[in-house]
Tab-separated table of C-alpha atoms in Angstrom:
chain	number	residue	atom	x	y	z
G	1	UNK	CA	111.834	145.040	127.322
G	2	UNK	CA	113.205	147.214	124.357
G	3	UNK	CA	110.987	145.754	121.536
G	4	UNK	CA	108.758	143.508	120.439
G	5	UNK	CA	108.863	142.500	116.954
G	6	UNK	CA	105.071	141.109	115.392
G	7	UNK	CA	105.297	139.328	112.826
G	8	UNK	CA	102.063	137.827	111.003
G	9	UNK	CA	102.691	135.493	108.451
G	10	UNK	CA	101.141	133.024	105.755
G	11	UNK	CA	102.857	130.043	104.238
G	12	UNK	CA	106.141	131.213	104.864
G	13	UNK	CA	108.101	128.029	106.485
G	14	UNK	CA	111.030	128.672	104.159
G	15	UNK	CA	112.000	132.148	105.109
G	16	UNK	CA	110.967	132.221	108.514
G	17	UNK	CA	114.060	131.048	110.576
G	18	UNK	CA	116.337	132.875	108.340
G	19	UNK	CA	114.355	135.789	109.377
G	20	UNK	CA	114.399	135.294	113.087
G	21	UNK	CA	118.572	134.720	113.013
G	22	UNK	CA	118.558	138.378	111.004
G	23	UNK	CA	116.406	140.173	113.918
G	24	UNK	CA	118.297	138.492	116.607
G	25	UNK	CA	121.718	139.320	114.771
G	26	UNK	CA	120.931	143.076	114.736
G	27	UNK	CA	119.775	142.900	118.739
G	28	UNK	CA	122.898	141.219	119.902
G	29	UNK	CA	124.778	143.914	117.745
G	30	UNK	CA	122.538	146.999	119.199
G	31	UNK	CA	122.307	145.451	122.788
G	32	UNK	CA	118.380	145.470	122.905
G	33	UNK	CA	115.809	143.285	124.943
G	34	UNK	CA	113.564	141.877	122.865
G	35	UNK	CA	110.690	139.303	121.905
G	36	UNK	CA	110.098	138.280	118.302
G	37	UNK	CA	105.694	137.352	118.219
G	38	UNK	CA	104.912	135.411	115.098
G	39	UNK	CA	101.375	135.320	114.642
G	40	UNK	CA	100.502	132.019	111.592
G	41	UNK	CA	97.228	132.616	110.287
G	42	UNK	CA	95.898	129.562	109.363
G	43	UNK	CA	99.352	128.651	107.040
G	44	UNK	CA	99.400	125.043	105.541
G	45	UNK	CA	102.490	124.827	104.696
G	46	UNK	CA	105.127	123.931	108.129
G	47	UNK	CA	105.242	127.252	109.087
G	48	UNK	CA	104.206	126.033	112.746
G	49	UNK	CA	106.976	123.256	112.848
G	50	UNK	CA	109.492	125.798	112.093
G	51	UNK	CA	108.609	128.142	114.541
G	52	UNK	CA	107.776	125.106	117.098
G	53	UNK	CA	111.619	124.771	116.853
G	54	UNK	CA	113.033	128.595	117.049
G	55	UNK	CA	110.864	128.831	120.159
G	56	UNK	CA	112.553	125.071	121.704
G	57	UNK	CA	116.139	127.157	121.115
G	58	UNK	CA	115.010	130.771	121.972
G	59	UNK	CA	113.154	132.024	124.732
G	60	UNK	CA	112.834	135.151	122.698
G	61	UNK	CA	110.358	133.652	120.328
G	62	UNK	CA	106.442	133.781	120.866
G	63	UNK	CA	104.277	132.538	118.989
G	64	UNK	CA	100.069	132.446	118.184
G	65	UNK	CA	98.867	130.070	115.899
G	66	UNK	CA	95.132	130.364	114.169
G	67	UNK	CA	92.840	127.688	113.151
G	68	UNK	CA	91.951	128.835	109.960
G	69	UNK	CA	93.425	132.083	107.819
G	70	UNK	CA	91.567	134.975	109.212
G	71	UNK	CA	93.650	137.875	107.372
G	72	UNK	CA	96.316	140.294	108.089
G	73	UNK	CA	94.686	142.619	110.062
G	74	UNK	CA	93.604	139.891	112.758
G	75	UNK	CA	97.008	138.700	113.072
G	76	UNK	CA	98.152	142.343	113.951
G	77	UNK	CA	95.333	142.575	116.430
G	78	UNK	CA	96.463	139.483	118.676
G	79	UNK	CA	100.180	140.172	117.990
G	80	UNK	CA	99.887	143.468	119.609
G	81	UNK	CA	97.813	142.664	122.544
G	82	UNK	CA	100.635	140.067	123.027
G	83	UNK	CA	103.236	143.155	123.077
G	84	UNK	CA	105.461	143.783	125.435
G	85	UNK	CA	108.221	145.923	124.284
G	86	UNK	CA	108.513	149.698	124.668
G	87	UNK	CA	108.520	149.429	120.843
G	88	UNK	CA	106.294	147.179	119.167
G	89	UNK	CA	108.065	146.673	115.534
G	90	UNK	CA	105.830	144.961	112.673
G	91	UNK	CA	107.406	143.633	109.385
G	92	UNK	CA	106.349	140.776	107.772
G	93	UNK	CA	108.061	137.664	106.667
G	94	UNK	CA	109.275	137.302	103.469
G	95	UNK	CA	112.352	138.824	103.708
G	96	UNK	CA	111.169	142.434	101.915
G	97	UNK	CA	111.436	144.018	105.119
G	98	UNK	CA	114.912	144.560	106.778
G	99	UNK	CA	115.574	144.160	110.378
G	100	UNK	CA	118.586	146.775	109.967
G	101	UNK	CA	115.710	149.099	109.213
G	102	UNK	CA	115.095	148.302	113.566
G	103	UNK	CA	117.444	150.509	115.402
G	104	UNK	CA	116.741	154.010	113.292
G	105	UNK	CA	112.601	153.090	113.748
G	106	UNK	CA	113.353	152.717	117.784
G	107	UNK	CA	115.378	155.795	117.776
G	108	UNK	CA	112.872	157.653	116.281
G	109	UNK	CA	110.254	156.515	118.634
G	110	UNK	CA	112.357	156.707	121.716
G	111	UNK	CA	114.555	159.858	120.934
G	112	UNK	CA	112.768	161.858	118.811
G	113	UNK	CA	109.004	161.622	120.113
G	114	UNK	CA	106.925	160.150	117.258
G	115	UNK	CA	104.186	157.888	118.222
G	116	UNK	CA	104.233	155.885	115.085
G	117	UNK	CA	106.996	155.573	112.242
G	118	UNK	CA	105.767	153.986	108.826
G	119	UNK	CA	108.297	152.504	106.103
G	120	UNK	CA	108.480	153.826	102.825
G	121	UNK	CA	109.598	151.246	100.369
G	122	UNK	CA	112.512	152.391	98.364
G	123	UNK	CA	114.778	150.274	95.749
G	124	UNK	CA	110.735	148.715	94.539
G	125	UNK	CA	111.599	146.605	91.924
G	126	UNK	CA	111.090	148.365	88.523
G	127	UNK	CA	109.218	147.131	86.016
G	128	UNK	CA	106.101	146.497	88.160
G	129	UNK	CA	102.870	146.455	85.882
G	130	UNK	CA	100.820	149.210	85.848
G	131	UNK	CA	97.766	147.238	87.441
G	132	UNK	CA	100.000	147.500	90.753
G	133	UNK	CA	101.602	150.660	90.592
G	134	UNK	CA	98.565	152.884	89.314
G	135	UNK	CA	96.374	151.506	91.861
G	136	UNK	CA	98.745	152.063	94.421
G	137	UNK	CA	99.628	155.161	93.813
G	138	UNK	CA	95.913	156.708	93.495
G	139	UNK	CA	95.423	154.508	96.886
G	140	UNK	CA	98.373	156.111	98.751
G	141	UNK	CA	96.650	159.615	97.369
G	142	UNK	CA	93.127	159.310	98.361
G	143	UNK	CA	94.198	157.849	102.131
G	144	UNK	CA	96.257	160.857	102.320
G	145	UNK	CA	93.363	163.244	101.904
G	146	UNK	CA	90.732	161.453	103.497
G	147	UNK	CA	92.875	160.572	106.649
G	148	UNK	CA	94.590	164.061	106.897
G	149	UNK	CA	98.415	161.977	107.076
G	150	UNK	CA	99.856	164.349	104.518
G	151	UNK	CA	103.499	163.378	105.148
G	152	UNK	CA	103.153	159.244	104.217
G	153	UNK	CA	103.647	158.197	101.082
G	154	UNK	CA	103.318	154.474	101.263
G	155	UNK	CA	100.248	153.339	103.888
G	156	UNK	CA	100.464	149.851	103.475
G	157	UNK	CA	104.391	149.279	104.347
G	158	UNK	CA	104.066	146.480	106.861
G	159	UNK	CA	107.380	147.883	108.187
G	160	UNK	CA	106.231	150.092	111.493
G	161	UNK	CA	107.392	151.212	114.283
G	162	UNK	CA	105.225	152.229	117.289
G	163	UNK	CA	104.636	153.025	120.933
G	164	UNK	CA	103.877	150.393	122.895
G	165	UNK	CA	100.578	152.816	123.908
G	166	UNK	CA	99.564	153.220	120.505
G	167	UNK	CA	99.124	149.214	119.666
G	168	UNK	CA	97.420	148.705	123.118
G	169	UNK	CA	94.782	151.703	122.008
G	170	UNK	CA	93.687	150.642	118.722
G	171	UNK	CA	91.990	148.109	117.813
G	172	UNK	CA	92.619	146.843	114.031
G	173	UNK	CA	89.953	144.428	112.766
G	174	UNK	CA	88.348	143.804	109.117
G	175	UNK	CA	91.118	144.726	106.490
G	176	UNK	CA	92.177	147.604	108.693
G	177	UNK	CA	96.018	147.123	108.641
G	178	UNK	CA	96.052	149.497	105.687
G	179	UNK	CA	95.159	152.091	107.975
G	180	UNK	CA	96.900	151.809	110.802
G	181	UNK	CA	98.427	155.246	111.102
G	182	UNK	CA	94.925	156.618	110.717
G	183	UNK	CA	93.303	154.436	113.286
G	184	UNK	CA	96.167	155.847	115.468
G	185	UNK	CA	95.204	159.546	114.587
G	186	UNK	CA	91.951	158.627	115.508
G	187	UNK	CA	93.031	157.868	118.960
G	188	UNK	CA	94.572	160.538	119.466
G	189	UNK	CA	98.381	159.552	118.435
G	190	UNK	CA	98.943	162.176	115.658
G	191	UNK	CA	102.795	162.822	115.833
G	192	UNK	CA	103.560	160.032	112.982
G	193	UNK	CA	106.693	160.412	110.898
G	194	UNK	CA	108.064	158.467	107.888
G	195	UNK	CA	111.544	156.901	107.613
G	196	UNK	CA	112.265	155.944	103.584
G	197	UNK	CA	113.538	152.015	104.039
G	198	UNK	CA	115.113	149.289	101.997
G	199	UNK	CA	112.709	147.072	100.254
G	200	UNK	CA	114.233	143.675	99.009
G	201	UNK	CA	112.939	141.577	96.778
G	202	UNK	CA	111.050	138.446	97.535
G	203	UNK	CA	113.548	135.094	98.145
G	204	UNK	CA	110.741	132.267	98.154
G	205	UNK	CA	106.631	131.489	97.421
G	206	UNK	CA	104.732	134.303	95.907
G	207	UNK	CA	102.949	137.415	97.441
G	208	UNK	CA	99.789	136.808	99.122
G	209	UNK	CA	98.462	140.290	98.775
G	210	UNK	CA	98.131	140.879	94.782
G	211	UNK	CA	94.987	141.564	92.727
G	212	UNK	CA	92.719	144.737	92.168
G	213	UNK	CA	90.178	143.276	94.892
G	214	UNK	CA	92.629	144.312	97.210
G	215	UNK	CA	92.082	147.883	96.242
G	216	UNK	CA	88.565	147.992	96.002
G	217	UNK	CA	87.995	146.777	99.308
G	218	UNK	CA	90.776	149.131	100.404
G	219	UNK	CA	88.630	152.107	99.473
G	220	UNK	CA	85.364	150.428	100.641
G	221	UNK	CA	87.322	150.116	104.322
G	222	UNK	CA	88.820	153.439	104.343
G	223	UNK	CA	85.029	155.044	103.502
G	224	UNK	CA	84.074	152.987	106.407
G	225	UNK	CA	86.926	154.405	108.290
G	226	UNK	CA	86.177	157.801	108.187
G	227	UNK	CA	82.544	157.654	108.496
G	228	UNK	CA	83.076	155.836	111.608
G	229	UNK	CA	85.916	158.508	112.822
G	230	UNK	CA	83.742	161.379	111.700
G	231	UNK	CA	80.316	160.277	112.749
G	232	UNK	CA	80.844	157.453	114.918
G	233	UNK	CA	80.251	159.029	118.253
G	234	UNK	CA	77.268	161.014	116.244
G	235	UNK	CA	75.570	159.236	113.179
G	236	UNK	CA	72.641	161.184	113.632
G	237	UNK	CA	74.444	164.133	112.029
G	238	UNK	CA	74.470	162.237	109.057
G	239	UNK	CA	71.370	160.053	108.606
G	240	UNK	CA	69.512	162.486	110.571
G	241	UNK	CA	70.209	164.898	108.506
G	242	UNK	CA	69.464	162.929	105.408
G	243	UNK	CA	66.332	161.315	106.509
G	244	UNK	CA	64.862	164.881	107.692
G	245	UNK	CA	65.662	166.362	104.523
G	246	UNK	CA	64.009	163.309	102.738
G	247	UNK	CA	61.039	163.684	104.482
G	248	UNK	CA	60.712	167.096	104.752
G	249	UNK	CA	60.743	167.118	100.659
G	250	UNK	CA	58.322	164.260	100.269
G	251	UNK	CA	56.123	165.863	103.371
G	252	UNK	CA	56.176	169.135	101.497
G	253	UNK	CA	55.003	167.469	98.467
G	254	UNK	CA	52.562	165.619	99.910
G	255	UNK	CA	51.203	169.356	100.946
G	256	UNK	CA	51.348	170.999	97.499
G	257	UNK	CA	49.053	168.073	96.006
G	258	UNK	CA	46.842	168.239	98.955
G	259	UNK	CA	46.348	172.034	98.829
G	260	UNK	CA	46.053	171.784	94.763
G	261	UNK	CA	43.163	169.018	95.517
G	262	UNK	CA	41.328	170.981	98.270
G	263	UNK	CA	41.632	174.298	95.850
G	264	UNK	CA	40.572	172.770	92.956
G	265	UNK	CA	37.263	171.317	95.499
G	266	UNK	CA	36.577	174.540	96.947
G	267	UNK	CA	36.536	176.581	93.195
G	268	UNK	CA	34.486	173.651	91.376
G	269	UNK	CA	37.675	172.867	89.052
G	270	UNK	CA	37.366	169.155	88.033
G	271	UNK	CA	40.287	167.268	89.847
G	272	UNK	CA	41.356	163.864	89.828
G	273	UNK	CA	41.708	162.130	92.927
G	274	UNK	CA	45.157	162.377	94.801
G	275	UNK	CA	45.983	158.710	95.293
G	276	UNK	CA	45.785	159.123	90.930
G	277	UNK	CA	48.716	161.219	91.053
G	278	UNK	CA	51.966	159.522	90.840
G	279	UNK	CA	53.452	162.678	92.649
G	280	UNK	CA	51.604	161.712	95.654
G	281	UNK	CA	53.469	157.826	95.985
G	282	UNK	CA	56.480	159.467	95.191
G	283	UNK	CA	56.270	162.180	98.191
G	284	UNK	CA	55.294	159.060	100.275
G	285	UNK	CA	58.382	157.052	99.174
G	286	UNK	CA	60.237	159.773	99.983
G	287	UNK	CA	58.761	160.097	103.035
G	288	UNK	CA	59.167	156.391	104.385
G	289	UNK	CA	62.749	156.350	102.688
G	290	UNK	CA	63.051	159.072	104.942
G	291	UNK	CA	61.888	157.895	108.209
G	292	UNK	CA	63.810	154.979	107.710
G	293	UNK	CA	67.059	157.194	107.337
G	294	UNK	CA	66.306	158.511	110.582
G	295	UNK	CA	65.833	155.278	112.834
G	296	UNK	CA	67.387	152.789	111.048
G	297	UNK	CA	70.080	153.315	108.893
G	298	UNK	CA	73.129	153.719	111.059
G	299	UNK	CA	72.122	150.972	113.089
G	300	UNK	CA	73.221	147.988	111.413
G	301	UNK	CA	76.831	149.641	111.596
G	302	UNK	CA	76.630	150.548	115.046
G	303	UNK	CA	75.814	147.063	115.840
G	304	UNK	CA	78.363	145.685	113.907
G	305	UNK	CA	80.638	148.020	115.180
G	306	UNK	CA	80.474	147.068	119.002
G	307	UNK	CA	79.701	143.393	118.223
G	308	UNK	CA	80.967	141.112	121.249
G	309	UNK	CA	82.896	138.948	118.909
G	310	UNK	CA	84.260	140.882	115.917
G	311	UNK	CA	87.824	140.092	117.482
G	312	UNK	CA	87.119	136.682	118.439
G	313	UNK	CA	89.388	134.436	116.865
G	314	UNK	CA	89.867	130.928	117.593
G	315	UNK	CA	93.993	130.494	118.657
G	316	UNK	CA	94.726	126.462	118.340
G	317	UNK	CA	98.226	126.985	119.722
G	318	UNK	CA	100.114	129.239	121.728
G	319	UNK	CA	103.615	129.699	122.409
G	320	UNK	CA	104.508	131.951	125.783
G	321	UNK	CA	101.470	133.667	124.805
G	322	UNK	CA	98.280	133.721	126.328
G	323	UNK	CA	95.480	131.502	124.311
């Protein structure tokens, strides 16, 4: 199979067979062999029904449907273990996102060698206020120097292209989606290029991604990111390192006050007793802050991190797809 396209979506009954008639439009015209995955997270609208009726007139449409509304990234996650293509495509489904955008993405993954191939949304609609375009700008800036991606200007483009190897070697969880080309350089997929695409504007509902929140846990998720990339495989590097320093300092002041007691014992000099000193319970704060550092304070990430069921989602439905 040429390509898979995956498309998660939320509440979007109205645009979503118009959508699948565009993608299979532009593979009849190109000649490709393709599957179209819709992923419905938890929509309440008739967003099933629709696609219920694409898949009873094409055997090109798959389908997963979730009990509840689990987010985007989750949606990603089970569309692209349901992958098949050479390509795995992802666009959403409002319509912003051209299929005629398909054909250049696959050549550039095919022909020209790039593992990945993110959007970059041209024609945005002007006028946008300045709580969306300042935070997404300083977003786009501070991925790009954390994750080392210097050549992508717009990270959270749901329009990608990417090897079918990269999808089934990444594992996208949490709010990760914004990240995607950084989980891939993670895994070792670091030729990623950039292709500038048309962005339309929205035909029906409303956007389900808008609010600062958004950005605030964006940040919070891409710290997480690259503390796990960094010192995932070795968190002692880090909270060892803190913790020893921690203690060391309290330990060491725990010694001066010691010392200053038995001198002062040993010359006559009146002293006060130790456990007077607030200097003492702060070198043993710093000393039990410390220790903790040490043994405990990567763990409850680690666990987390490796937790049996932080993919497990519960499918209700399933459409050629396995449940």
């Amino acid at each position: 199979m040429d390509i898979s396209v995956v498309v998660p979506l939320y509440n979007e009954a109205e645009s979503i067979g118009e959508l699948f008639e565009w993608i299979a439009r532009v593979m009849r015209r190109e000649g490709f062999s393709y599957e179209v995955i819709f992923v419905n997270d938890g929509s309440t609208d008739a967003s099933w029904s629709v696609i219920e009726g694409l898949a009873k007139e094409h055997d090109e449409v798959r389908a997963i449907k979730f009990r509840r509304n689990y987010g985007k990234s989750p949606a990603l996650f089970c569309g692209f273990k349901a992958a098949q293509g050479e390509v795995v495509i992802t666009m959403d489904a409002d319509l912003q996102d051209s299929p005629d955008e398909i054909p250049e993405l696959r050549r550039m993954i095919v022909e020209d060698g790039y593992d990945l191939v993110s959007g970059y949304k041209q024609n945005r609609r002007k006028g946008d206020p300045l709580s969306k375009t300042v935070p997404t700008k300083l977003f786009n800036a501070v991925t790009r120097r954390v994750s080392g991606i210097h050549n992508l200007h717009d990270f959270n483009c749901g329009l990608k292209a990417y090897r079918l190897e990269v999808v089934k070697n990444i594992e996208v969880y949490g709010e990760m989606h914004r990240f995607i080309p950084y989980l891939a350089k993670n895994a070792g997929f670091d030729k990623i290029g950039e292709k500038p695409v048309h962005h339309q504007a929205r035909q029906y509902g409303k956007s389900k991604y808008m609010g600062w929140n958004r950005f605030v846990n964006g940040y919070l998720d891409l710290m997480t990111l690259w503390f796990l990339s960094v010192f995932g495989k070795k968190p002692m590097h880090v909270f060892g390192f803190l913790g020893t320093i921690m203690f060391i300092i309290g330990f060491a002041s725990a010694l001066v006050i010691g010392i200053a007691k038995i001198y002062a014992l040993s010359t006559g000099t009146p002293a006060r007793l130790v456990t007077a000193s607030p200097y003492f319970y702060l070198a043993l704060t710093m000393m039990i802050i410390g220790t903790q550092f040490f043994l405990a304070g990567f763990v409850g990430d680690l666990i987390s991190r490796s937790a049996a069921t932080r993919n497990d989602y519960q499918i209700e439905s399933a459409i050629r797809c396995e449940r």
